[in-house]
CSV table of C-alpha atoms in Angstrom, one decimal:
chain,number,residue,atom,x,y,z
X,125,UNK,CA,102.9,15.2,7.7
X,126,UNK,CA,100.5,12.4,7.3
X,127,UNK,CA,97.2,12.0,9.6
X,128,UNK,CA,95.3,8.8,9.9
X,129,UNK,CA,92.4,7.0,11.9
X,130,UNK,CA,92.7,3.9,13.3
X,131,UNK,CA,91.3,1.5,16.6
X,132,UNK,CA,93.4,2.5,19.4
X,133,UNK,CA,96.1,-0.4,20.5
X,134,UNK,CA,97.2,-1.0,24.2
X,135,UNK,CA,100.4,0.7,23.5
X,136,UNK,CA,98.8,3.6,23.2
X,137,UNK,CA,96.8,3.8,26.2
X,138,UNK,CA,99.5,6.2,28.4
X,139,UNK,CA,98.9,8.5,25.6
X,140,UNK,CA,95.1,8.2,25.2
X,141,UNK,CA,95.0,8.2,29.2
X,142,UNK,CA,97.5,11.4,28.8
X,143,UNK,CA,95.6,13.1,26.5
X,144,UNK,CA,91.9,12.7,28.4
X,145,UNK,CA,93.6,13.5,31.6
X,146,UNK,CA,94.1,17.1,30.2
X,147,UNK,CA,90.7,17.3,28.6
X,148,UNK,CA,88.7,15.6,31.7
X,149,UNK,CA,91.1,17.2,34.5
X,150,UNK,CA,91.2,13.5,35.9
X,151,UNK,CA,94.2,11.2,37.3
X,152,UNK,CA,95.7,9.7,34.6
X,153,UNK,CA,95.8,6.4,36.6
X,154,UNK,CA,91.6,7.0,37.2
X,155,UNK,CA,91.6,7.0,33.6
X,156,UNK,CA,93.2,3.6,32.6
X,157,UNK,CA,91.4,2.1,35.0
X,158,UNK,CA,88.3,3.1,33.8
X,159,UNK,CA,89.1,2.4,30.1
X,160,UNK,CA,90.1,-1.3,31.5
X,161,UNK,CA,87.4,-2.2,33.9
X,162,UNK,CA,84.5,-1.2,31.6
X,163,UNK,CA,85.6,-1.8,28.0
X,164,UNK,CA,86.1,1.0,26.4
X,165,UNK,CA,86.7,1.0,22.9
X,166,UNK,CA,89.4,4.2,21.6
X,167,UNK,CA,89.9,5.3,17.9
X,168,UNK,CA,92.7,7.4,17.7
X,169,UNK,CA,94.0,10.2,15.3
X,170,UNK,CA,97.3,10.3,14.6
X,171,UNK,CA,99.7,12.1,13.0
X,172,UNK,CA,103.4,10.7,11.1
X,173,UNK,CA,106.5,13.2,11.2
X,174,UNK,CA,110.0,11.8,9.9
X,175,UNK,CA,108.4,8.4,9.6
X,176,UNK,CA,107.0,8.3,13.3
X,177,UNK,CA,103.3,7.9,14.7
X,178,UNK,CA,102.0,10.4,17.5
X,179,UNK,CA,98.5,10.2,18.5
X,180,UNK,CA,96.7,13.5,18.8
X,181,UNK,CA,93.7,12.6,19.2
X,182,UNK,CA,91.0,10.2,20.9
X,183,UNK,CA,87.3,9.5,20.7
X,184,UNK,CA,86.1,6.7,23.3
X,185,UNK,CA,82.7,4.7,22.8
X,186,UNK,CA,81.0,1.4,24.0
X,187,UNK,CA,78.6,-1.0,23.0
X,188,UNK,CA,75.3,-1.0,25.0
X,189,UNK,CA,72.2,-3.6,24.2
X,190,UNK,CA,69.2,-1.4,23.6
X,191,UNK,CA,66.3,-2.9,25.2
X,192,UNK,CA,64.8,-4.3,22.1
X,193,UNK,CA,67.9,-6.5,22.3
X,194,UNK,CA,70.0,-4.6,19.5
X,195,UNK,CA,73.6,-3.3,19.8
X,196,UNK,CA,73.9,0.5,19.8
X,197,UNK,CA,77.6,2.6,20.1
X,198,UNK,CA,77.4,5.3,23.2
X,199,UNK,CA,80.2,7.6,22.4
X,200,UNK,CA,81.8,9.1,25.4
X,201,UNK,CA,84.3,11.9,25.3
X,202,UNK,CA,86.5,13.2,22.3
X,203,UNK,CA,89.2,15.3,22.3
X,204,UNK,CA,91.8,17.0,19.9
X,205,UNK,CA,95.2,18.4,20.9
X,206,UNK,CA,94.5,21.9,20.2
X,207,UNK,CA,97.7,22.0,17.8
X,208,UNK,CA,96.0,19.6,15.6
X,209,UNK,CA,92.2,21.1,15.3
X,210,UNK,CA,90.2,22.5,12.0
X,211,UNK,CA,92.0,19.4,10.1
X,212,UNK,CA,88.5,17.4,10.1
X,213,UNK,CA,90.1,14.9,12.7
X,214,UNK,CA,87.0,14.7,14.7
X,215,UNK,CA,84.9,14.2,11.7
X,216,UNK,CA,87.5,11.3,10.3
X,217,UNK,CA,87.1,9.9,13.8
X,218,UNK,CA,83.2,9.7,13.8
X,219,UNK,CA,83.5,8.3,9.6
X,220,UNK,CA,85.7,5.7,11.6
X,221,UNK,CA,83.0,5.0,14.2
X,222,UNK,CA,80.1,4.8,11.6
X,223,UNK,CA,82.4,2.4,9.3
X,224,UNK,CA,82.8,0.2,12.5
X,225,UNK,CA,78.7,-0.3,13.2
X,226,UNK,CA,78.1,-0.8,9.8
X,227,UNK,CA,80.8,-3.6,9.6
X,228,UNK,CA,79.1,-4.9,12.9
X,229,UNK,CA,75.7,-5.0,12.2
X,230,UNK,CA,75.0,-2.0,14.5
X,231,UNK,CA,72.0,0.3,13.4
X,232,UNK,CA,72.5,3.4,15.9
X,233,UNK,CA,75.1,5.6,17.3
X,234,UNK,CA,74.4,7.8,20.5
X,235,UNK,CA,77.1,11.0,21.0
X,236,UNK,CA,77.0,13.6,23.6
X,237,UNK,CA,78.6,16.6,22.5
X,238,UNK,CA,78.9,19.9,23.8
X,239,UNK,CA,80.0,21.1,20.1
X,240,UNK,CA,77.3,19.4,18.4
X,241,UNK,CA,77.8,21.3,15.3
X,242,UNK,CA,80.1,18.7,13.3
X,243,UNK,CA,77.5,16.0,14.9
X,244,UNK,CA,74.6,17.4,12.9
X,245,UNK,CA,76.4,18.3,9.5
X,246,UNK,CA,76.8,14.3,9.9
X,247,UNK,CA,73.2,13.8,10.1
X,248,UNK,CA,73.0,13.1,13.7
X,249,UNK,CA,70.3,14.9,15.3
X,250,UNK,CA,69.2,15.2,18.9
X,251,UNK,CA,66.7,13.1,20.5
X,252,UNK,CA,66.5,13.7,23.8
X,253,UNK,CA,68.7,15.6,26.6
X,254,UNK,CA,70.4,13.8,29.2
X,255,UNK,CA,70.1,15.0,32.4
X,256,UNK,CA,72.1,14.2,35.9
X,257,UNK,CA,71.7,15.4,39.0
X,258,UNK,CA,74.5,14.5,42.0
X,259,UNK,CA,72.9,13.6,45.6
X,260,UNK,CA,74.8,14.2,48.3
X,261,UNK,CA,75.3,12.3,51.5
X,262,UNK,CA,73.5,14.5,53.8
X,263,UNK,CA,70.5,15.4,51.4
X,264,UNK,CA,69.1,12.0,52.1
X,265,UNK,CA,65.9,11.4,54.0
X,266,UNK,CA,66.6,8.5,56.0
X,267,UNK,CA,63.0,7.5,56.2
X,268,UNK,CA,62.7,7.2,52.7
X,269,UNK,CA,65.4,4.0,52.7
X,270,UNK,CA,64.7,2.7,55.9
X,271,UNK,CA,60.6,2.3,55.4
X,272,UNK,CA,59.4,4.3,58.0
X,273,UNK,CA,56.1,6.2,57.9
């Protein structure tokens, strides 16, 4: 068995879509359309048996401007099929990311993580939490949108 890193391709997006769908509890089809509409970038790990490719696993990331104008990478979910984890796939994945900002001129990487553990043996370190609230429908004050006093 060989395992390798590479960009995802759009043949692989049932896959990828597969493989977050299990990880994220989502629709698969919620997923595609999301990688689509808001362009996504995937690396994939994969692994070769008998001379054919399986992906195993996928990290996703964009490219935001930060507001001083300069690209930055916002990772967004990784994930592992649990028959292929403790190989340093995840780590190969994020050597993969680094290699593509560097090649692009891009000078920071943002990752969420709730294992942050390989993040920081990378020399990542954490700069500020991220916090989200949801608001529902009916907790709204009415008078608050509508300007009155």
């Amino acid at each position: 068995m060989k395992y390798d890193v590479r960009m995802g391709y759009l043949k692989d997006l049932p896959i990828v879509a597969s493989l977050l769908s299990d990880f994220l509890k989502i629709e698969i089809d919620i997923i595609i359309n999301f990688l689509l509409n808001n362009k996504i970038a995937v690396v994939v790990a994969t692994v070769t048996r008998h001379k054919k490719e399986y992906v195993i696993g996928v990290s996703t990331f964009n490219i935001k401007k930060e507001i001083n104008g300069d690209d930055a990478i916002v990772g967004n979910y990784a994930y592992i099929d649990p028959n292929y984890r403790r190989k340093g796939l995840l780590i190969r994945m994020l050597k993969f990311i680094e290699a593509f900002a560097s090649a692009n001129n891009i000078k920071k990487i943002y990752a969420g993580s709730n294992i942050p553990e390989p993040f920081y043996k990378m020399g990542y370190k954490k700069v500020h939490e991220i916090l989200m609230k949801e608001v529902l429908n009916d907790a709204i004050d009415p008078s608050i949108h509508h300007g009155a006093n």
